[in-house]
Coordinates of C-alpha atoms in Angstrom, one line a residue:
Chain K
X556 CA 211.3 75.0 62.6
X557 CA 212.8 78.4 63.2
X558 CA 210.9 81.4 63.3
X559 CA 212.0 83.3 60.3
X560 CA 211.2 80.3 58.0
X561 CA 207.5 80.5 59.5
X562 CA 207.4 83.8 57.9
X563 CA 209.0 82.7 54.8
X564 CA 206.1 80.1 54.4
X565 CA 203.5 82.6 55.9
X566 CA 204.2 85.7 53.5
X567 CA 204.8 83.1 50.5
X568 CA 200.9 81.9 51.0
X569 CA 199.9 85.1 51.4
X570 CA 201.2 86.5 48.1
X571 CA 200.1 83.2 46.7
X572 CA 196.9 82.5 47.4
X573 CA 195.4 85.1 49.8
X574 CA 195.5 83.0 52.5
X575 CA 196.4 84.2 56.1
X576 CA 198.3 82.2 58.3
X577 CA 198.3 82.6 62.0
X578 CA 200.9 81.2 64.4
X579 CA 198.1 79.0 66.3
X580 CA 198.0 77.6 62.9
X581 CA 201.9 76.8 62.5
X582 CA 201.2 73.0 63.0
X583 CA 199.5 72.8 59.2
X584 CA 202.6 74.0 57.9
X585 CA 204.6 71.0 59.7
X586 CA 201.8 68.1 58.6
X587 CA 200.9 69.5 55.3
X588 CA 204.6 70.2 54.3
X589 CA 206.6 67.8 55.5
X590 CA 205.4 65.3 52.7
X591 CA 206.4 68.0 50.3
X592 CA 209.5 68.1 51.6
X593 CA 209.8 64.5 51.3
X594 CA 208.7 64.5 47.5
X595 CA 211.7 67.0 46.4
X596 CA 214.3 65.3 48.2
X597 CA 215.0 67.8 51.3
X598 CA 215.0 66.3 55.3
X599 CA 213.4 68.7 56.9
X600 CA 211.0 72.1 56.2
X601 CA 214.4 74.1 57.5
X602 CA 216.5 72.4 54.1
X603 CA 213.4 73.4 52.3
X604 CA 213.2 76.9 53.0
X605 CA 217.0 77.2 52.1
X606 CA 216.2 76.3 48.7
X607 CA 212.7 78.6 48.7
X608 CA 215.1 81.4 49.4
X609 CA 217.4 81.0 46.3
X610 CA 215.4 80.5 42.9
X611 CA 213.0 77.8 43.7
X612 CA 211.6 75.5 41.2
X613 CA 207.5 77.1 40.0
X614 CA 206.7 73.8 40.7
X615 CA 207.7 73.5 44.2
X616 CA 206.0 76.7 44.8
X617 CA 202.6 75.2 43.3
X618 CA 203.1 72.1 45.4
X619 CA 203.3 74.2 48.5
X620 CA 200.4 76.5 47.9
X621 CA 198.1 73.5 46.9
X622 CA 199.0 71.2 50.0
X623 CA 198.6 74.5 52.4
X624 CA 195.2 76.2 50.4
X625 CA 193.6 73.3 49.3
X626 CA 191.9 70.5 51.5
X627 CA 191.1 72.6 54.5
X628 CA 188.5 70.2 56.1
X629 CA 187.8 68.8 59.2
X630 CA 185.7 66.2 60.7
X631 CA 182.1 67.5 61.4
X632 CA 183.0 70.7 59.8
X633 CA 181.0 73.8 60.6
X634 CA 178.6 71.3 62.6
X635 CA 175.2 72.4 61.2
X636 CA 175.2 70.4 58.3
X637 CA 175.9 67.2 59.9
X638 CA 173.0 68.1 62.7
X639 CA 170.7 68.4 59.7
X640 CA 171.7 64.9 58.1
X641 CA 171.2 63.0 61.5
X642 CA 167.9 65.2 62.4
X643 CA 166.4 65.8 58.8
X644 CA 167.8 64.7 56.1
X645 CA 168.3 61.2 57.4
X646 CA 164.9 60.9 59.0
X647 CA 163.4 62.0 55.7
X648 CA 164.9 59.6 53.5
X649 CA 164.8 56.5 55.8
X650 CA 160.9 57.2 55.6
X651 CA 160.7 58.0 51.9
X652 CA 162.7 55.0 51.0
X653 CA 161.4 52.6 53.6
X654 CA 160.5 50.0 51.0
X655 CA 163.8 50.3 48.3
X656 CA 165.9 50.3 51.5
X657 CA 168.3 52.3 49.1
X658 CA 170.7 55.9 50.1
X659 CA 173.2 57.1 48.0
X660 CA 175.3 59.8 49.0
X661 CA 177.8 61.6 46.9
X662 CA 181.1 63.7 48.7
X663 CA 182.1 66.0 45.6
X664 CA 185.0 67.3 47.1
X665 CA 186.0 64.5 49.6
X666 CA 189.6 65.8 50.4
X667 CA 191.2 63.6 52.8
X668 CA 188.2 61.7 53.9
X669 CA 186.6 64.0 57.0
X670 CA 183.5 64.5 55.8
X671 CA 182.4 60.7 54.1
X672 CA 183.8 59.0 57.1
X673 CA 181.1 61.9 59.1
X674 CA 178.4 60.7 57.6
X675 CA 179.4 56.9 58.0
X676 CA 179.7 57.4 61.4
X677 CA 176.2 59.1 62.2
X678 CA 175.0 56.3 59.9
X679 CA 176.4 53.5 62.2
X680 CA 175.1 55.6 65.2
X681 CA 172.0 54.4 63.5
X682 CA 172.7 51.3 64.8
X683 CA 169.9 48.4 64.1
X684 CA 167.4 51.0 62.0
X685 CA 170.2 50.5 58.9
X686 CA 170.6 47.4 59.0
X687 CA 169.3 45.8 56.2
X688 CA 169.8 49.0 54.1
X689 CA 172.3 49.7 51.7
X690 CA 173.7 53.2 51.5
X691 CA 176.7 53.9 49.7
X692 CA 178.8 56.6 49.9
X693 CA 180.9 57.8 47.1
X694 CA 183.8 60.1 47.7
X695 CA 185.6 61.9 45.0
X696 CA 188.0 64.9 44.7
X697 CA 190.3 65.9 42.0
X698 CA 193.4 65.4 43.9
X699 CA 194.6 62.0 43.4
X700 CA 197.1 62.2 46.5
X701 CA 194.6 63.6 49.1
X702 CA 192.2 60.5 47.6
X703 CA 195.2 57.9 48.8
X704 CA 195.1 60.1 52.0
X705 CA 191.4 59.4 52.4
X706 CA 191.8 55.4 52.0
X707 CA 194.2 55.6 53.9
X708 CA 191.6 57.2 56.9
X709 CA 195.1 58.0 58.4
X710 CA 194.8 60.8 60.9
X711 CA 197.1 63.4 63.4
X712 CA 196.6 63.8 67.0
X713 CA 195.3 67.2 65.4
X714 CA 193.2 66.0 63.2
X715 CA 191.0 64.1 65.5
X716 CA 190.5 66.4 67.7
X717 CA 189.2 69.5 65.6
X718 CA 185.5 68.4 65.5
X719 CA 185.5 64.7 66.4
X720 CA 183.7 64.3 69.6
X721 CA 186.0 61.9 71.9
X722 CA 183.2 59.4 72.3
X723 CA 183.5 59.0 68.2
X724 CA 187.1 58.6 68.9
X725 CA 186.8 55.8 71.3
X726 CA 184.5 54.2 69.2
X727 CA 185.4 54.3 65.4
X728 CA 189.8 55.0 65.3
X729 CA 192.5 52.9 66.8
X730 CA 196.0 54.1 67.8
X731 CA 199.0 53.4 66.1
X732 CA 201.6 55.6 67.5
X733 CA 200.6 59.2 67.1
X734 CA 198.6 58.5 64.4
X735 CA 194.7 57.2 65.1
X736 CA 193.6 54.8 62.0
X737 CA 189.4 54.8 61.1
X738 CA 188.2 51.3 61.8
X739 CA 187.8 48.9 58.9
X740 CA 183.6 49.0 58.9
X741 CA 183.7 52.9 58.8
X742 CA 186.2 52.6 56.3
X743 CA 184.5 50.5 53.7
X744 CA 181.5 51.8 53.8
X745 CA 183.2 55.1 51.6
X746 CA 184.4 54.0 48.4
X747 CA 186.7 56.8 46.7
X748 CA 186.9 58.0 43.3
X749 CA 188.8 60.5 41.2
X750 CA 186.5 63.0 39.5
X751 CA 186.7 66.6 37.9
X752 CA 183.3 68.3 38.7
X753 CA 184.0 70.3 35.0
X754 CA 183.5 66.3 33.4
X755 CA 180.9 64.1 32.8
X756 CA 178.9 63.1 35.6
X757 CA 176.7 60.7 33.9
X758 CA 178.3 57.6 34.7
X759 CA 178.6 58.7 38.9
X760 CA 174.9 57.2 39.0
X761 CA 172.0 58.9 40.5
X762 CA 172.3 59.7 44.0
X763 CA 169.8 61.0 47.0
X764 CA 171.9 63.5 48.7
X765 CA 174.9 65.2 47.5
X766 CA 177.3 67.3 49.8
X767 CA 179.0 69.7 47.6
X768 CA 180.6 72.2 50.1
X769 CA 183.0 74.7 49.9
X770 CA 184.4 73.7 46.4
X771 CA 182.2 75.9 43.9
X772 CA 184.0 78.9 45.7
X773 CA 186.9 78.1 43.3
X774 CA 185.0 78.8 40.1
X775 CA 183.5 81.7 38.5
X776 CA 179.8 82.2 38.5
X777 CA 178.7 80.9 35.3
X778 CA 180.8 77.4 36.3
X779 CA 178.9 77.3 39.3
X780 CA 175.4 77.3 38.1
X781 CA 176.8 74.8 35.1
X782 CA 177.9 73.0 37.8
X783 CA 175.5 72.7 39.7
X784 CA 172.6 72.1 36.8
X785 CA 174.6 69.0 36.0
X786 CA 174.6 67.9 39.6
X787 CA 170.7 68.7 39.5
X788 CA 170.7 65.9 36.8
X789 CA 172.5 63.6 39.2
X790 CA 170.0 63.6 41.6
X791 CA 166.6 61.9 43.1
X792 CA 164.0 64.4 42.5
X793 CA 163.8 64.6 45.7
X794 CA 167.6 64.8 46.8
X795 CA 169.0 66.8 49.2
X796 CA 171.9 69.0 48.1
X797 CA 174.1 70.6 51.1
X798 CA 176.5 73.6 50.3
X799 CA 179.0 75.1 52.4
X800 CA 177.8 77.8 54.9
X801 CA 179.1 81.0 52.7
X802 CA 177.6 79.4 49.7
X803 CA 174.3 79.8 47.9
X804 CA 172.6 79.3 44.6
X805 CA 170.7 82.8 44.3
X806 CA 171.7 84.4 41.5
X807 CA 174.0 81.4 40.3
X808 CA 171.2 78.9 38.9
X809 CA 167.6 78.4 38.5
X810 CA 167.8 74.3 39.3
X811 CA 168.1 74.3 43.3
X812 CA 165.9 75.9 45.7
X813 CA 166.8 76.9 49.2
X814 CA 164.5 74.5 52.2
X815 CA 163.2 77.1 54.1
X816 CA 164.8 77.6 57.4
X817 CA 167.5 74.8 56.6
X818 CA 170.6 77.0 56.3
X819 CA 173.0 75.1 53.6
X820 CA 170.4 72.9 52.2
X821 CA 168.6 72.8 48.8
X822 CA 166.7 70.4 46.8
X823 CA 165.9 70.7 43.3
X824 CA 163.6 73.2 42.4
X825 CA 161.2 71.0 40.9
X826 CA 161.3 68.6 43.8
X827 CA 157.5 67.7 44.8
X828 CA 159.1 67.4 48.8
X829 CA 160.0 71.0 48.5
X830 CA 156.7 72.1 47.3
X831 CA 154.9 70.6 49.9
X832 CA 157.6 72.1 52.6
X833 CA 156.6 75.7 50.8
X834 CA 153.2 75.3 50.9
X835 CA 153.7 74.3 54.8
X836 CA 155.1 77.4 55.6
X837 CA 152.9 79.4 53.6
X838 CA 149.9 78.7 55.9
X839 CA 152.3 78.8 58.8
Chain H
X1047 CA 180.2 81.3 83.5
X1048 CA 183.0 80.0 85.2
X1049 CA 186.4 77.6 84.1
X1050 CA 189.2 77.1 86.7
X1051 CA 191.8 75.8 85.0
X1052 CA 194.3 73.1 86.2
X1053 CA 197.5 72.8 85.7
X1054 CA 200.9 72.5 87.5
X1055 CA 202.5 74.6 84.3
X1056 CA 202.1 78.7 84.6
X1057 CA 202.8 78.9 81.1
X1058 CA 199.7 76.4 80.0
X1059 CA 197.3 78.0 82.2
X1060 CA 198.4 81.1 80.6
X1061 CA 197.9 80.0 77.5
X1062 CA 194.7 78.5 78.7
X1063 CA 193.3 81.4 80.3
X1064 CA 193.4 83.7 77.3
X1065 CA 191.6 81.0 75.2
X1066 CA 189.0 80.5 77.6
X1067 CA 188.2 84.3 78.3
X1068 CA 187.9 84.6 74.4
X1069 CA 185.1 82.2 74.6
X1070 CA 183.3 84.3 77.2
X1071 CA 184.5 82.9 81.1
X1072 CA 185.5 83.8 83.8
X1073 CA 188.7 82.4 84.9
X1074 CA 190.0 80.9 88.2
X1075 CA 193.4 78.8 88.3
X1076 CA 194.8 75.9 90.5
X1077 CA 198.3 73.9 90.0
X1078 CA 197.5 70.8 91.4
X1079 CA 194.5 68.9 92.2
X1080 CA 194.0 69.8 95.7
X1081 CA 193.4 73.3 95.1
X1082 CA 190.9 72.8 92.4
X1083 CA 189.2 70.4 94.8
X1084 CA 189.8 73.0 97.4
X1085 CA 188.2 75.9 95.1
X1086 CA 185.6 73.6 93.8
X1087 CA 184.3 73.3 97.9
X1088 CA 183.9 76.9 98.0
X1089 CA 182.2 77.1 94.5
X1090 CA 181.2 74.8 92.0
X1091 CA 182.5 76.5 88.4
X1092 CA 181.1 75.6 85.2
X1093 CA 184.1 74.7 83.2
X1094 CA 187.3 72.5 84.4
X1095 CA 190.1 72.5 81.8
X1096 CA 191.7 69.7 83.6
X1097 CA 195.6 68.6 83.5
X1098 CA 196.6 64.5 84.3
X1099 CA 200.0 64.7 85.7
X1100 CA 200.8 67.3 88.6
X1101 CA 202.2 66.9 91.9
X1102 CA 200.2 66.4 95.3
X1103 CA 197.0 65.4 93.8
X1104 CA 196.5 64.0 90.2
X1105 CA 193.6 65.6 88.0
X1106 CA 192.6 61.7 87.8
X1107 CA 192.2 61.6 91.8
X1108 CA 190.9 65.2 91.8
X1109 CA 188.2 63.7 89.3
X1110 CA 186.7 61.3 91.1
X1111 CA 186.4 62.7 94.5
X1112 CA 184.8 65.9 92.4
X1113 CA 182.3 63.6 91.4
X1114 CA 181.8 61.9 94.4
X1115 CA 181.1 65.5 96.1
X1116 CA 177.6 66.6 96.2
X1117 CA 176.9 68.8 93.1
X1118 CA 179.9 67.3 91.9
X1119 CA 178.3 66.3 88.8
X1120 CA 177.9 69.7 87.7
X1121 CA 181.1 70.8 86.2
X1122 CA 181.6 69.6 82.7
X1123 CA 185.0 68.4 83.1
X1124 CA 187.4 68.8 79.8
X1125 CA 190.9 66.8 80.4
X1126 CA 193.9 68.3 78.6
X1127 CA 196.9 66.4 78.7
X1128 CA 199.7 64.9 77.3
X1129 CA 198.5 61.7 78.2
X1130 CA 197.5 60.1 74.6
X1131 CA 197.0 56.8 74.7
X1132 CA 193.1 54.7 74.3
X1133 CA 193.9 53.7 78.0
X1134 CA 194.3 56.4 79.7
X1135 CA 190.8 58.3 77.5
X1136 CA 188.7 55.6 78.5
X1137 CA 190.0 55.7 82.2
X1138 CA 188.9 59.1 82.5
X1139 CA 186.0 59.2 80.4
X1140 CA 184.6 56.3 82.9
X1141 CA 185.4 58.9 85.9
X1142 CA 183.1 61.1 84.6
X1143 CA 185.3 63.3 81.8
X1144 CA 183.0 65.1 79.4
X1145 CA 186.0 65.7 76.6
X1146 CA 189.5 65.4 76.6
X1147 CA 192.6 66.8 74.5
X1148 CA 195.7 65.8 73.5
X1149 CA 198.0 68.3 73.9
X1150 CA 199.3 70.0 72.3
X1151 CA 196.1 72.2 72.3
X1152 CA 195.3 75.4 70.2
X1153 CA 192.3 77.8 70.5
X1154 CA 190.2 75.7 68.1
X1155 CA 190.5 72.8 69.6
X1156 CA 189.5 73.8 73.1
X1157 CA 186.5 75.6 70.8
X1158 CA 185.8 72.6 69.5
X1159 CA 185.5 70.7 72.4
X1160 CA 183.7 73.4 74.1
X1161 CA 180.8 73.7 71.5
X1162 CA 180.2 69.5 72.0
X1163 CA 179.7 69.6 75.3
X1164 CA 176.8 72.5 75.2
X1165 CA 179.7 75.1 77.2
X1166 CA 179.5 77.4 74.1
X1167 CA 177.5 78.0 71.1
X1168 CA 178.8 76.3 68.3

């Protein structure tokens, strides 16, 4: 791709959507576009910038801002979260549940897969302590195409290696070419759904933890906390709710409370668990 | 801390070197593994960024007679090649490699890689 038509793309997502593209990331452009390019007909991201620079169709323009803004995930993203569902969360609900045998885990914004195929793997990791449990994992996300992505568990040379130690690599891809392909008993253990978080959640199910991170950021407040009361509904009382790591519920909603010195994790405000964790640190 | 990197390109240890300084080393370089084992003899580093392919010694070969030297364990090694392939991971993984990349590499990957081997602070 020629220079200039990086900065065609990088001042176009700027005036777009706010986002700032740097030339370390110039590889997104080339794996998030190229499909794009293929959907409207043009061979490469060079024919397409021809066409950018004339009058280009709104909707091109939409496609382009949503495959570059949207879906920015990785696997084991941000890190902390993931060390809290192997050391806490986990622990917690293997005890609590030791009888029912029974986890279900909700992905609200899935993207293309990252983060449920995370968890399944520090669930395998488990090894022989899960094996005659069921946990389920349900990923869901409003975009249909990144869903098809995430089935897929289809991933660059990039992609596994922002996050994914290369142990986990050996263990859980194979190679096809360039691309590395999740193995089939990571892959069904994530069953993949389309859902709007503004519908209905009722007939989701109940589930025991719910990772809800960095999506709310794309509503206004009072969304949020409607939002997130509805998830509240959703959940064990006492579920584990993870947010991303600039998100919070003070201020937002009444229905989650923060677990002290867990960054990123909440539980419902109500939950008997996080009254005995208060009352712990209160005589601490 | 310490990284030397490896590599028999001026331009990827370059690269490398400014990537590694952001995340707080020191840097030495070598362009082929003989001089990294050399420079390893005088002083064990913390850190190898370590290439596959170069001329004289291989990082492969340079590997395993770093390991087999005595504090030779120390180092967490990090290959970073264009090598890409299951075979070639597992070969070095079983020679004592702590990570390894597939370049092409950028600044979060090396991060990345960094923080899940304990070098850095995630």
């Amino acid at each position: 791709m020629h220079i200039s038509n990086f900065d065609l793309y990088r001042d176009l997502l700027k005036e777009k959507s706010g986002l700032t593209l740097t030339p370390d990331k110039a590889y997104l452009i080339e794996s998030r576009l190229m499909p794009i390019a293929k959907k409207w007909g043009y061979t490469s991201l060079d024919n397409m910038c021809m066409a950018l620079r004339g009058v280009p169709d709104p909707n091109l323009i939409k496609d382009i801002v949503e495959a570059m803004t949207t879906n920015e995930t990785s696997f084991f993203r941000d890190t902390k979260p993931f060390d809290l569902f192997r050391d806490h969360i986990l622990p917690a609900m293997m005890k609590d549940r030791a009888s029912a045998r029974k986890i279900r885990i909700w992905c609200a914004a899935a993207s293309s897969g990252q983060e449920p195929y995370s968890l399944a793997m520090l669930l395998k990791e488990k090894g022989a302590a899960l094996a005659n449990w069921q946990i389920d994992i349900l990923g869901t996300d409003i975009s249909t195409d990144i869903l098809e992505t995430a089935k897929r568990g289809e991933y660059s040379q990039f992609e596994v290696q922002r996050g994914l130690p290369i142990t986990m690599l050996m263990k859980y891809f194979e190679q096809k070419g360039e691309r590395w392909i999740i193995k089939d008993d990571i892959k069904k253990m994530v069953k993949y759904q389309y859902f709007n978080l503004l519908d209905n959640m009722a007939a989701l199910g109940r589930f025991d933890i719910v990772f809800c991170r960095n999506v709310l950021i794309y509503f206004d407040k009072e969304t949020k906390g409607e939002i997130l009361g509805r998830i509240a509904k959703q959940m064990a009382p006492d579920g584990m709710l993870l947010l991303g790591g600039a998100e919070t519920v003070m201020g937002i909603t009444e229905t989650f409370k923060a677990v002290p010195d867990k960054r990123g994790l909440y539980m419902r405000a109500d939950s008997p668990a996080l009254a005995s964790t208060s009352a712990a640190t209160a005589v601490k | 801390m310490k990284c030397l990197v490896v590599d028999d390109s001026r331009v990827v240890r370059k690269v490398a070197r400014r990537i590694v300084e952001d995340l707080g080393f020191a840097c030495d370089e070598a362009e082929d593994g003989q001089k990294a084992y050399e420079a390893c003899l005088q002083a064990m580093p913390d850190a190898i960024l370590l290439d596959w392919n170069m001329p004289v010694m291989s990082g492969i070969d340079f590997l395993e007679k770093l390991r087999a030297l005595p504090g030779g364990q120390t180092p967490k090694v990090v290959f970073c090649t264009t090598e890409n392939d299951m075979a070639h991971i597992q070969r070095a993984m079983t020679a004592g490699a702590n990570e390894y990349i597939m370049k092409p590499f950028d600044s979060d990957i090396i991060k990345s890689k960094f923080s899940q081997i304990g070098l850095i602070e995630g």
